[in-house]
Coordinates of C-alpha atoms in Angstrom, one line a residue:
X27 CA 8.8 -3.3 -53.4
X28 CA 6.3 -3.5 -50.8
X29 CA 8.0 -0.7 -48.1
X30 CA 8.0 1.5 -51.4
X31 CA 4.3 1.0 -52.1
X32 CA 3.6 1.6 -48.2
X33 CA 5.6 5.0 -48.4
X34 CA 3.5 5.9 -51.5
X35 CA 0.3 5.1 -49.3
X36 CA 1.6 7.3 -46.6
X37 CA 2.1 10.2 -48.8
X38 CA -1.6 9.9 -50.5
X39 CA -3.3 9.3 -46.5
X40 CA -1.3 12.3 -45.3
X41 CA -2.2 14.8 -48.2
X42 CA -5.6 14.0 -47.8
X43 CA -5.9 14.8 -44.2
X44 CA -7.1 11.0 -43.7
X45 CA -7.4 11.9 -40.0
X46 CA -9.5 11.2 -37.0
X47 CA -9.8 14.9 -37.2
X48 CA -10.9 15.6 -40.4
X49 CA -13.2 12.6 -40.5
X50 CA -15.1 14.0 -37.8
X51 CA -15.3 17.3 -40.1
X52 CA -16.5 15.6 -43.0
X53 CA -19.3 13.9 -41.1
X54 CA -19.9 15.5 -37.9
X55 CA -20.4 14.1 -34.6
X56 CA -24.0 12.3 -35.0
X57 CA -22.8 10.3 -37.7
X58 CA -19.5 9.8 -35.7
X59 CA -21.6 8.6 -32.8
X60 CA -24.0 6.1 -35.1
X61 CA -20.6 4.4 -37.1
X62 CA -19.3 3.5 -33.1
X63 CA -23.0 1.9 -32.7
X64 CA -21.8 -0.2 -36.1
X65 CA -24.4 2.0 -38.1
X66 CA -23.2 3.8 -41.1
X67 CA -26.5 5.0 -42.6
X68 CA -25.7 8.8 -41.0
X69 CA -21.9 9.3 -42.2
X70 CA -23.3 7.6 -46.0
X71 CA -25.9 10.8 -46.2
X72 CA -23.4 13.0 -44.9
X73 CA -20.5 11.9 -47.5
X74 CA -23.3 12.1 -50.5
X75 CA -22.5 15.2 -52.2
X76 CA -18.6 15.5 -51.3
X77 CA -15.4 14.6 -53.6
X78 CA -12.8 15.5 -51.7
X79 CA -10.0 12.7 -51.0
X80 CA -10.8 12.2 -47.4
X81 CA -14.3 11.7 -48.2
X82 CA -13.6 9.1 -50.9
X83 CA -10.8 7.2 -48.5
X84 CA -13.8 7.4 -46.2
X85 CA -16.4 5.9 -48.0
X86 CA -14.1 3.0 -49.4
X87 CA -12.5 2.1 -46.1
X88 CA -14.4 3.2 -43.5
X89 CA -17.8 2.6 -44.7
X90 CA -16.8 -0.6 -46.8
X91 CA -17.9 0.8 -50.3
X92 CA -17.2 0.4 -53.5
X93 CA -15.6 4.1 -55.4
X94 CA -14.8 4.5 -59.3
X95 CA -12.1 4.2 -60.5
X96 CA -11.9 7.4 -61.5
X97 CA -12.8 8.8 -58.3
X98 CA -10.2 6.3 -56.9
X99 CA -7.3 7.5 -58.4
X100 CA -8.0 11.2 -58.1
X101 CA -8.1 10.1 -54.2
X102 CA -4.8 7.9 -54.1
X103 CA -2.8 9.6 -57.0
X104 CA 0.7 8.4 -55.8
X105 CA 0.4 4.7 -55.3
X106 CA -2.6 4.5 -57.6
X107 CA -5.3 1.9 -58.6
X108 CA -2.3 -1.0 -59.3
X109 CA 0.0 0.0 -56.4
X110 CA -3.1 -0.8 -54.4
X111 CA -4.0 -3.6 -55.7
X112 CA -0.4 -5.3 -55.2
X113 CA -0.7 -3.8 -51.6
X114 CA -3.9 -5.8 -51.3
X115 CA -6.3 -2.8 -50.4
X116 CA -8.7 -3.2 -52.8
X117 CA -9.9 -4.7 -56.1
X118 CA -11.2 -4.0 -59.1
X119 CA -14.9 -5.4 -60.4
X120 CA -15.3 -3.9 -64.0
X121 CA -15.2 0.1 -63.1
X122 CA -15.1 -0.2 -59.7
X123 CA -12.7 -0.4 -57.0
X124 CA -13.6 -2.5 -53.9
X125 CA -12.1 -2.4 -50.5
X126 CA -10.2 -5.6 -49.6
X127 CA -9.1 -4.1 -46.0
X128 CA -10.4 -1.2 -43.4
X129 CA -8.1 1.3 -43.2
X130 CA -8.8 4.2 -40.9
X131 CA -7.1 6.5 -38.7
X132 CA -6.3 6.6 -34.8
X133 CA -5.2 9.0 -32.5
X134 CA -4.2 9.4 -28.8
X135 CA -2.4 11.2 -26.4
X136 CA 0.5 9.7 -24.3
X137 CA 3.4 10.9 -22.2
X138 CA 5.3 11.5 -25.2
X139 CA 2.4 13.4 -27.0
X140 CA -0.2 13.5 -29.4
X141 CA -0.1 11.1 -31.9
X142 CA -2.1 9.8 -35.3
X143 CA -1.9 6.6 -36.9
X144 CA -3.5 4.9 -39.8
X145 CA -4.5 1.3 -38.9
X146 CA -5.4 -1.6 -41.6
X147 CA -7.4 -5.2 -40.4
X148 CA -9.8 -6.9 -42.2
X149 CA -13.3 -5.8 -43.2
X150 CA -16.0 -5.9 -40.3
X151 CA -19.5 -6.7 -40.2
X152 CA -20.4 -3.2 -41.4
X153 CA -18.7 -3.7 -44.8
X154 CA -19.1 -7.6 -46.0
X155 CA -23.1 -8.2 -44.4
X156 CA -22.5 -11.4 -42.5
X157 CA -20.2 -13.3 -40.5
X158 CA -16.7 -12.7 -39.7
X159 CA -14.5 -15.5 -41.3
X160 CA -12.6 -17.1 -39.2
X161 CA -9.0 -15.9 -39.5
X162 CA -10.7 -12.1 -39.0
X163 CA -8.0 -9.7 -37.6
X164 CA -9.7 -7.2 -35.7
X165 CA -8.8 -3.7 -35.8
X166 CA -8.7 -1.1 -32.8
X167 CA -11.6 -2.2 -31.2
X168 CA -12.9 -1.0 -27.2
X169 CA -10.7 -4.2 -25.5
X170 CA -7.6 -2.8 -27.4
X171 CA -8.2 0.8 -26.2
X172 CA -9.0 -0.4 -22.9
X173 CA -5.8 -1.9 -23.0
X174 CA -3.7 0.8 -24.8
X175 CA -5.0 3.3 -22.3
X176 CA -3.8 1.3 -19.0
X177 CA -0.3 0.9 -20.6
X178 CA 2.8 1.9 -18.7
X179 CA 5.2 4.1 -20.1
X180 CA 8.0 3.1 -18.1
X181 CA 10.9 2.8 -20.5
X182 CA 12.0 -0.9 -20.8
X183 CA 14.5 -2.8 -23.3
X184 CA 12.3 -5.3 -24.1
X185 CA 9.0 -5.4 -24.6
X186 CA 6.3 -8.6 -25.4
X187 CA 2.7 -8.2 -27.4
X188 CA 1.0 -11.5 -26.8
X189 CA -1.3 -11.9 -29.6
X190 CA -0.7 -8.7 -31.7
X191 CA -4.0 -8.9 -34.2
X192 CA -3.4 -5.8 -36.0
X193 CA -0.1 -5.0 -33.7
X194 CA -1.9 -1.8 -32.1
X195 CA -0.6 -3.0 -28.5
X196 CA 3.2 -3.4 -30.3
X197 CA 3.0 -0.2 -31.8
X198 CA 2.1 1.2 -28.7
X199 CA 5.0 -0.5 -26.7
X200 CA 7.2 0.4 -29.5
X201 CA 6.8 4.3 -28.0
X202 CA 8.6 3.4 -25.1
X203 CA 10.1 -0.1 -25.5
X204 CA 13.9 -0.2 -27.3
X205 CA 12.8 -3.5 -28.8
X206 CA 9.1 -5.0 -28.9
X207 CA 8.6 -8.7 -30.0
X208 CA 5.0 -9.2 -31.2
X209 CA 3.7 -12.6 -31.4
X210 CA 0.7 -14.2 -33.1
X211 CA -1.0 -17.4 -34.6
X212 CA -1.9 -16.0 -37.3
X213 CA 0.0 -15.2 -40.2
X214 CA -2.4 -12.9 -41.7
X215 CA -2.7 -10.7 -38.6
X216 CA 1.3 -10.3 -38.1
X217 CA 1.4 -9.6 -42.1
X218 CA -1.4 -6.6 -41.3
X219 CA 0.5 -5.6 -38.3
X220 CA 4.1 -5.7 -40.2
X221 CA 1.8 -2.9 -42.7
X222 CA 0.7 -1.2 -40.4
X223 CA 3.5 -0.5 -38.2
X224 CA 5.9 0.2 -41.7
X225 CA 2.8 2.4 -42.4
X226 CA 3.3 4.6 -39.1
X227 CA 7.0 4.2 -39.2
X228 CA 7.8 2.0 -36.3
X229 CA 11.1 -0.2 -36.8
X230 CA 11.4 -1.9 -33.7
X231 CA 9.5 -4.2 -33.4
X232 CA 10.3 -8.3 -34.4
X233 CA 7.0 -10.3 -35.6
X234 CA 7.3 -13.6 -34.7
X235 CA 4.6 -16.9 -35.7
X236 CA 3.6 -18.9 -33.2
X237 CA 1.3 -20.1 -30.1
X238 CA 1.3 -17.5 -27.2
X239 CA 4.9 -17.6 -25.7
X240 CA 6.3 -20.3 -28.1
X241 CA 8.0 -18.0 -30.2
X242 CA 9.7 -16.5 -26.8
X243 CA 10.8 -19.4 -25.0
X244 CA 13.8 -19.4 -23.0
X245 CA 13.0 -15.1 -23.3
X246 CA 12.6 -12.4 -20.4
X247 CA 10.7 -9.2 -21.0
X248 CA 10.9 -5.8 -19.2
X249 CA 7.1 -5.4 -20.2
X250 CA 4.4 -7.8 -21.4
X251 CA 1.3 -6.6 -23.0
X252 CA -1.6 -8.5 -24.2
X253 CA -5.0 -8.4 -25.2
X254 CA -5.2 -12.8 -25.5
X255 CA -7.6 -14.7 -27.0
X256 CA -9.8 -14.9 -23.8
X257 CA -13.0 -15.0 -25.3
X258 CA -14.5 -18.1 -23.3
X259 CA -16.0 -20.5 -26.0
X260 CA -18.0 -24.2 -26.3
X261 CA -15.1 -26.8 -27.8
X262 CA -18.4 -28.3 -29.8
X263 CA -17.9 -29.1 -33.7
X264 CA -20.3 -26.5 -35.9
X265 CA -19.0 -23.0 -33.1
X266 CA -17.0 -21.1 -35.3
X267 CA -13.3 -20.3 -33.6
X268 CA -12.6 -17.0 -34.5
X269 CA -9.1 -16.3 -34.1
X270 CA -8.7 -13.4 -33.0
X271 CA -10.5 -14.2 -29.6
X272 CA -10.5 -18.1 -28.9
X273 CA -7.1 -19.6 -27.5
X274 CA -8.6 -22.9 -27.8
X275 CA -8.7 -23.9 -24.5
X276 CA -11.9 -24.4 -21.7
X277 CA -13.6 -22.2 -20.3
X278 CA -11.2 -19.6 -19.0
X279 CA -8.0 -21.8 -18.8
X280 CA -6.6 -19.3 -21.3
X281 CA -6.1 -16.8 -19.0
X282 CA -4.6 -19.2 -16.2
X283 CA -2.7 -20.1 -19.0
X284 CA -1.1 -16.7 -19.6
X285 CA -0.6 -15.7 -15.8
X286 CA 1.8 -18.6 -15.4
X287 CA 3.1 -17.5 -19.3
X288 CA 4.0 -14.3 -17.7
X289 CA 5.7 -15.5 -14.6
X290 CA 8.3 -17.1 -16.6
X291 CA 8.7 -14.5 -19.1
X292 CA 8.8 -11.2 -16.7
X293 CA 12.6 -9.7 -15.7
X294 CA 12.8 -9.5 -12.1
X295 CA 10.8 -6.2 -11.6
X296 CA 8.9 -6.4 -15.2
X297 CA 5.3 -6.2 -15.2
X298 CA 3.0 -7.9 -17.6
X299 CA -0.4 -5.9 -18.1
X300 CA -4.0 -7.8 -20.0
X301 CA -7.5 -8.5 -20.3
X302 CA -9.0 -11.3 -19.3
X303 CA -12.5 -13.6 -18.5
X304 CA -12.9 -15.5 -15.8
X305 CA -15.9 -18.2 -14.7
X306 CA -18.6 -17.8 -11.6
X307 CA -20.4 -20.9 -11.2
X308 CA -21.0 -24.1 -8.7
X309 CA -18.0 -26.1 -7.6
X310 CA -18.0 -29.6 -7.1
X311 CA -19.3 -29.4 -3.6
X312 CA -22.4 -27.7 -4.5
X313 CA -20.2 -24.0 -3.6
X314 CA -20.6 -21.0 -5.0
X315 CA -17.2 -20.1 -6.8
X316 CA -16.4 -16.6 -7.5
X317 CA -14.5 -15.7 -10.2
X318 CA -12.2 -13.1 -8.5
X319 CA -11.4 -15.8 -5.9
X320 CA -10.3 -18.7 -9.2
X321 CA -8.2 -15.6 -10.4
X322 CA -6.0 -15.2 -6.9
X323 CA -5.9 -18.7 -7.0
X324 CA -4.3 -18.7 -10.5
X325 CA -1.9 -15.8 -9.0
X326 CA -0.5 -17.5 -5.7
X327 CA 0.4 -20.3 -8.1
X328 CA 2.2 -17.8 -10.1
X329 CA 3.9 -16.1 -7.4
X330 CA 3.7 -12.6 -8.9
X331 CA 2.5 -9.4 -7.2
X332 CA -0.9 -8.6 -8.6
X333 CA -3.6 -6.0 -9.0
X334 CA -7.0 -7.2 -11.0
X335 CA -9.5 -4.8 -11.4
X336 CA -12.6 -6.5 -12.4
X337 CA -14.9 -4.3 -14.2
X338 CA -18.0 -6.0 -15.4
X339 CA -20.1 -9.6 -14.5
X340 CA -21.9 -11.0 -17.5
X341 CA -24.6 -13.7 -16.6
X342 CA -24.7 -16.9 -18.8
X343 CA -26.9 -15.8 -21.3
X344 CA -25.8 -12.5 -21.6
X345 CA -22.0 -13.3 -22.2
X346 CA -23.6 -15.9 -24.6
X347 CA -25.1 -13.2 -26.6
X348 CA -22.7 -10.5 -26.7
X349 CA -19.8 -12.6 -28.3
X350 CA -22.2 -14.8 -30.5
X351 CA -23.0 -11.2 -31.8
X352 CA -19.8 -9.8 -31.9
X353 CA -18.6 -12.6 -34.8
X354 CA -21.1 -10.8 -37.2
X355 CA -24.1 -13.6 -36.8
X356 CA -27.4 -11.8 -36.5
X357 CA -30.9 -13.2 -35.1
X358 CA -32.2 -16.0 -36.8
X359 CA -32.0 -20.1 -36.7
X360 CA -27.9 -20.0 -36.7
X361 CA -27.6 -17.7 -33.7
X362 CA -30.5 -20.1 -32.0
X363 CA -28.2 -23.1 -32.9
X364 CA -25.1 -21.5 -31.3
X365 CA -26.8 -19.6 -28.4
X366 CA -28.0 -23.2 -27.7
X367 CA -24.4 -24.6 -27.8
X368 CA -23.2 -21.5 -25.6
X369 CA -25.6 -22.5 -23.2
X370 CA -25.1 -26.3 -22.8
X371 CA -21.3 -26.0 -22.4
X372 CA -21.9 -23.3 -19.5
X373 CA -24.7 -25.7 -17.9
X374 CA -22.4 -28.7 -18.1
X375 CA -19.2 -26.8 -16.6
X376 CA -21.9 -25.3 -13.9
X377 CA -21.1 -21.8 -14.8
X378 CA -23.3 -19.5 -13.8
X379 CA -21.7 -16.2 -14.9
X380 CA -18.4 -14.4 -16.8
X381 CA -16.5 -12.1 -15.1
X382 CA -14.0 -9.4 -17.2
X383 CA -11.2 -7.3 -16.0
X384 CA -8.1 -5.7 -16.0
X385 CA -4.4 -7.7 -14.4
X386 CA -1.6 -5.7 -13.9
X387 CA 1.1 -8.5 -13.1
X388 CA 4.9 -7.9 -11.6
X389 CA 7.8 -10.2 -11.2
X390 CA 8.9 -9.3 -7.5
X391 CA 12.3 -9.1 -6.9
X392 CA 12.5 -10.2 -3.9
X393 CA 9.4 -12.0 -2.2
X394 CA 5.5 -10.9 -3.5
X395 CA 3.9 -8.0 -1.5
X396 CA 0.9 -6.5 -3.7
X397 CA -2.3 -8.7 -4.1
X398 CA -5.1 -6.5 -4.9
X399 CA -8.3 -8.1 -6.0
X400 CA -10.9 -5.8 -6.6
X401 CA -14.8 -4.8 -8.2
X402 CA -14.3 -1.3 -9.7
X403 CA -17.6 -0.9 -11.8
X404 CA -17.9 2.6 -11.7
X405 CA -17.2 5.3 -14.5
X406 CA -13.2 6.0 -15.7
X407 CA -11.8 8.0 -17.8
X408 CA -9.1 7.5 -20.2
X409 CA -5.4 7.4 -20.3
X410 CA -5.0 5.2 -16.4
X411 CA -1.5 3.7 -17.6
X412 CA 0.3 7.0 -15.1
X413 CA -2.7 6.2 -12.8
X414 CA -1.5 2.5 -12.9
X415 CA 2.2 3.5 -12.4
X416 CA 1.7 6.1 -9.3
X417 CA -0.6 3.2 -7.1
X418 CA 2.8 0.5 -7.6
X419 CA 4.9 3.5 -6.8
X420 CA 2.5 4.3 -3.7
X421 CA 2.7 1.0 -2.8
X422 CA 6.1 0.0 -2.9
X423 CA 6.4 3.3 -0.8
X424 CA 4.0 2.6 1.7
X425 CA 5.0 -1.0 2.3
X426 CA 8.7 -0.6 2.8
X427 CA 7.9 1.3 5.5
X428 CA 7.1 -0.1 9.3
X429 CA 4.1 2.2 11.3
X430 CA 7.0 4.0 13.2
X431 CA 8.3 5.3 9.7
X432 CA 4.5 5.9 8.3
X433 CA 3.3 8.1 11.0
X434 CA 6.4 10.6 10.5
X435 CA 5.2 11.1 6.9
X436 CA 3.9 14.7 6.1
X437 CA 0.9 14.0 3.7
X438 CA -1.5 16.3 1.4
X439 CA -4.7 15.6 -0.1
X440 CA -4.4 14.5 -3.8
X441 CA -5.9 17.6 -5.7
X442 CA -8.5 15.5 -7.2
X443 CA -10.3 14.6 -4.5
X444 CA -13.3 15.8 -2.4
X445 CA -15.3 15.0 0.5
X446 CA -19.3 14.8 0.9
X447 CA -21.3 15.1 3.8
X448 CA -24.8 14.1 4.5
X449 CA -26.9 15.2 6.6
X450 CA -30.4 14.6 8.3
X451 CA -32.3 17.8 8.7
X452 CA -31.4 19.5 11.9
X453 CA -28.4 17.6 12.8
X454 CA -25.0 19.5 13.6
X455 CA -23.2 16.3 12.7
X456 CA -23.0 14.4 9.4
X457 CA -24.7 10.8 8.9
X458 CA -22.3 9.9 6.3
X459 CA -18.5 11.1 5.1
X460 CA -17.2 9.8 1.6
X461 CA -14.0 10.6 0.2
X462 CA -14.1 10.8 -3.5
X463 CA -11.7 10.6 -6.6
X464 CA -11.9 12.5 -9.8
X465 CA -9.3 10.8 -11.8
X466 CA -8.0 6.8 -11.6
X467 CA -10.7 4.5 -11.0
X468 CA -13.0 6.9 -9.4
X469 CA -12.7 5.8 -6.2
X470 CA -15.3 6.3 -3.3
X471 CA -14.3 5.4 0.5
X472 CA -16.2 5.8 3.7
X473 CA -15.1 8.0 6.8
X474 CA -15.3 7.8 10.1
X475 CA -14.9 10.8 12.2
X476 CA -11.4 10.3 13.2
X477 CA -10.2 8.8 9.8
X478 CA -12.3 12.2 8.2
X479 CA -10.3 14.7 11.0
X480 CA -7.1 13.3 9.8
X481 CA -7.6 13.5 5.9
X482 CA -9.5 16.9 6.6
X483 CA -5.8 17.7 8.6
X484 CA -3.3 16.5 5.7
X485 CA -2.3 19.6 4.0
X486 CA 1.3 19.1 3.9
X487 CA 2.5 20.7 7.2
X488 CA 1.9 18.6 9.7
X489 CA 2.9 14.8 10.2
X490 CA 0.9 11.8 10.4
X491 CA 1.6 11.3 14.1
X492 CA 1.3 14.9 15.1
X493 CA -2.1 14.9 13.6
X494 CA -3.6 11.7 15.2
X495 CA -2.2 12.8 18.7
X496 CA -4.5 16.1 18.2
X497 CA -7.3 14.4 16.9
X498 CA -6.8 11.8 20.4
X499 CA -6.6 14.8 22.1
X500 CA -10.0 16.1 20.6
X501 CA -11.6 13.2 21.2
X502 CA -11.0 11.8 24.4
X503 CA -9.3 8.9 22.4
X504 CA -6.4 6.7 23.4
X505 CA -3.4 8.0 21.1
X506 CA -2.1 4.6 21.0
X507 CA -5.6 2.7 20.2
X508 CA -6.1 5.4 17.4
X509 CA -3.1 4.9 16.1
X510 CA -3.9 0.7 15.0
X511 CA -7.2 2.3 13.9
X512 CA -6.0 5.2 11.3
X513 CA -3.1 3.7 10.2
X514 CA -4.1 0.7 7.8
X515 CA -6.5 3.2 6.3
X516 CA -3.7 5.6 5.7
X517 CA -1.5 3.2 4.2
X518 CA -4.7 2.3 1.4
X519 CA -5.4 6.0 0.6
X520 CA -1.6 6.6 0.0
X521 CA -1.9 3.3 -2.3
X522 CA -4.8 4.6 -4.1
X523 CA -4.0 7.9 -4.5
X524 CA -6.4 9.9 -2.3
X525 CA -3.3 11.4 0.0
X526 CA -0.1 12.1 -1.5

């Protein structure tokens, strides 16, 4: 009964051009703009004086607000006021219908093509006034983009979402995975993302209850995604534990947690991609302790090759803040009380600071050779999951072979990069050289003149080795000497994708 209401849904949401799309239309792009700021005063003026079905699936489930019933069912024809009502999308309070779920369209673009979704979670913020409860499931949210766009496509036979939520990141798997097992805690979220992944036709994948890789033990995957409850939080009676973002655990154990989760649960070769949180502070000898440095730690235990990218560094009070707000409790004595709580448990554990970042993990099959730790703050684009496949591929490449085999490679500039050169007035010869990278992680690196001459040389003719004896040449330079120089720099712009 249910899969047959879900197809009726699907035929009302596609008729009415419920699409990322046409919502834009209906509102514009200012309004668009103010409802990702949480503010949906613009897109209610703009839906005023317009009847059309998109606009009324819009204003119930978008903007959280109540329809008649009349106008309901002139929206949603084919399923209809009761079909939606056993669906558990709404409810009806005298002559109007209320929405009991957001429901709102997705799109993206991947290697297999353009593609639009419909995704149902619970109501935010915007819709019920206060705070979350806390069994929320979240819908598509920054973190789960973040985390959808750095996703390989490698095709795999199995596939692992750690804490589904609304099963965006199974759905996503699903595209290139034969079989995607998608756990959760929560019953209510892997009920949502059952819906919504019968909604968008997607069969493959197995929902499973249970605690992070409980439901998988004894299990290897090809690919393991997950967006886990990292959210670091005080274990102090009165702080709500929402869910969808708190694993439980202290301080950022969760994440150790699931690096060690992964090492057990990757093939040989598999790789296991997340988000995670991870603590600065003092240690017990009065140290500084950067987070980057606790998360390498947590690695080498794990004996998996690794690249984390961390992105941003909260301090104390800020991180306290952001996620106190994030669970829907505004300014006022409650958010004092738990601002106050935040703070204590990050004074007692002398944390100074929250780090958060990407891990892309790998189950070697052999013995471990990538450990990148990194800061990467600057601006990226979307869509790095091919960016995130070519720099293993690089590497692999690069490391297998010895400085012999490197220097007979015959290398070209990637086409998205370009070179600056500064100058102070009246000099022939630059002060500074940067090499710079348009796609990936925008990367920046620093020249010297003989690591510039041979980037500068690299158009796909002439090989590594011919290039630095003419540059030797040039320079009066030991071949030899400039050799050790150039080549460990060669071997990280062929890993980051500058030369190709």
């Amino acid at each position: 009964m249910t899969s047959d209401l879900i197809t009726l849904l699907r035929t009302d949401l596609l008729f009415a051009d419920f699409s990322v799309e046409g919502l834009t239309t209906l509102w514009g792009d200012e309004a668009d703009a103010a409802l990702h700021r949480a503010q949906r005063v613009p897109a209610i003026r703009a839906l005023a004086d317009q009847r059309s079905p998109s606009a009324t699936l819009a204003t119930l489930f978008v903007l959280g607000m109540p329809v008649s019933r009349e106008v309901f069912e002139s929206a949603l024809p084919v399923i209809g006021l009761d079909g939606a009502v056993s669906l558990g999308l709404v409810e009806q309070t005298d002559d109007l219908v209320r929405p009991l779920l957001d429901l709102r369209p997705y799109s993206f673009v991947d290697a297999h093509g353009v593609v639009s979704w419909w995704i149902a979670s619970d109501l935010g913020e915007l819709s019920t006034g206060g705070a979350l409860r806390e069994d929320h499931v979240l819908g598509v949210g920054g973190a789960s983009m973040t985390l959808s766009g750095l996703m390989i496509g490698t095709p795999a036979d199995s596939a692992l979402d750690l804490g589904t939520g609304c099963g965006i990141q199974a759905m996503h798997a699903a595209r290139h995975a034969k079989r995607v097992v998608a756990t959760d805690i929560s019953q209510r979220a892997l009920d949502l993302a059952s819906l919504n992944a019968q909604l968008n036709g997607i069969d493959n994948i197995e929902f499973r209850l249970g605690s992070l890789f409980d439901p998988v033990a004894g299990e290897r995957f090809g690919h393991i995604v997950s967006n886990p409850p990292f959210v670091i939080t005080p274990r102090t009676d009165g702080v709500p534990a929402y869910e969808y973002r708190d694993g439980g655990l202290v301080g950022d154990a969760l994440v150790a947690s699931v690096i060690a989760g992964c090492a057990e649960h990757l093939e040989p070769g598999g790789v296991a991609q997340l988000l995670g949180n991870w603590e600065y502070g003092i240690d017990r000898d009065g140290l500084e302790r950067d987070g980057l440095d606790r998360v390498g730690g947590w690695i080498d235990a794990s004996g998996l090759d690794a690249w984390v990218v961390e992105r941003e560094v909260q301090d104390a009070a800020l991180y306290s803040e952001t996620w106190i707000r994030d669970g829907g409790t505004r300014p006022g004595a409650e958010f004092d009380r738990l601002y106050g709580a935040w703070l204590d448990d990050f004074a007692a554990r002398e944390v100074t600071s929250v780090g958060f970042g990407y891990l892309t993990l790998r189950s070697p099959r052999s013995s471990s050779t990538l450990r990148r730790l990194e800061r990467l703050d600057g601006p990226v684009g979307s869509g790095l999951g091919p960016h995130v496949v070519a720099t293993l591929d690089a590497h692999d490449r690069q490391f297998s072979l010895d400085d012999d085999l490197l220097s007979r490679l015959v290398l070209a500039v990637a086409g998205d990069v370009t070179e600056e050169r500064h100058y102070w007035p009246g000099n022939e010869d630059p002060t500074v050289m940067t090499l710079r990278q348009g796609g990936g992680f925008g990367r920046s690196m620093a020249l010297d003149t003989g690591l510039a001459a041979l980037v500068g040389a690299c158009d796909g003719e002439l090989s590594v080795r011919a290039i630095i004896a003419a540059i030797a040449q040039l320079l009066e330079a030991d071949e030899s000497a400039l050799s050790a120089e150039l080549l460990p720099s060669i071997r990280e712009l062929i890993e980051t994708g500058f030369l190709a």
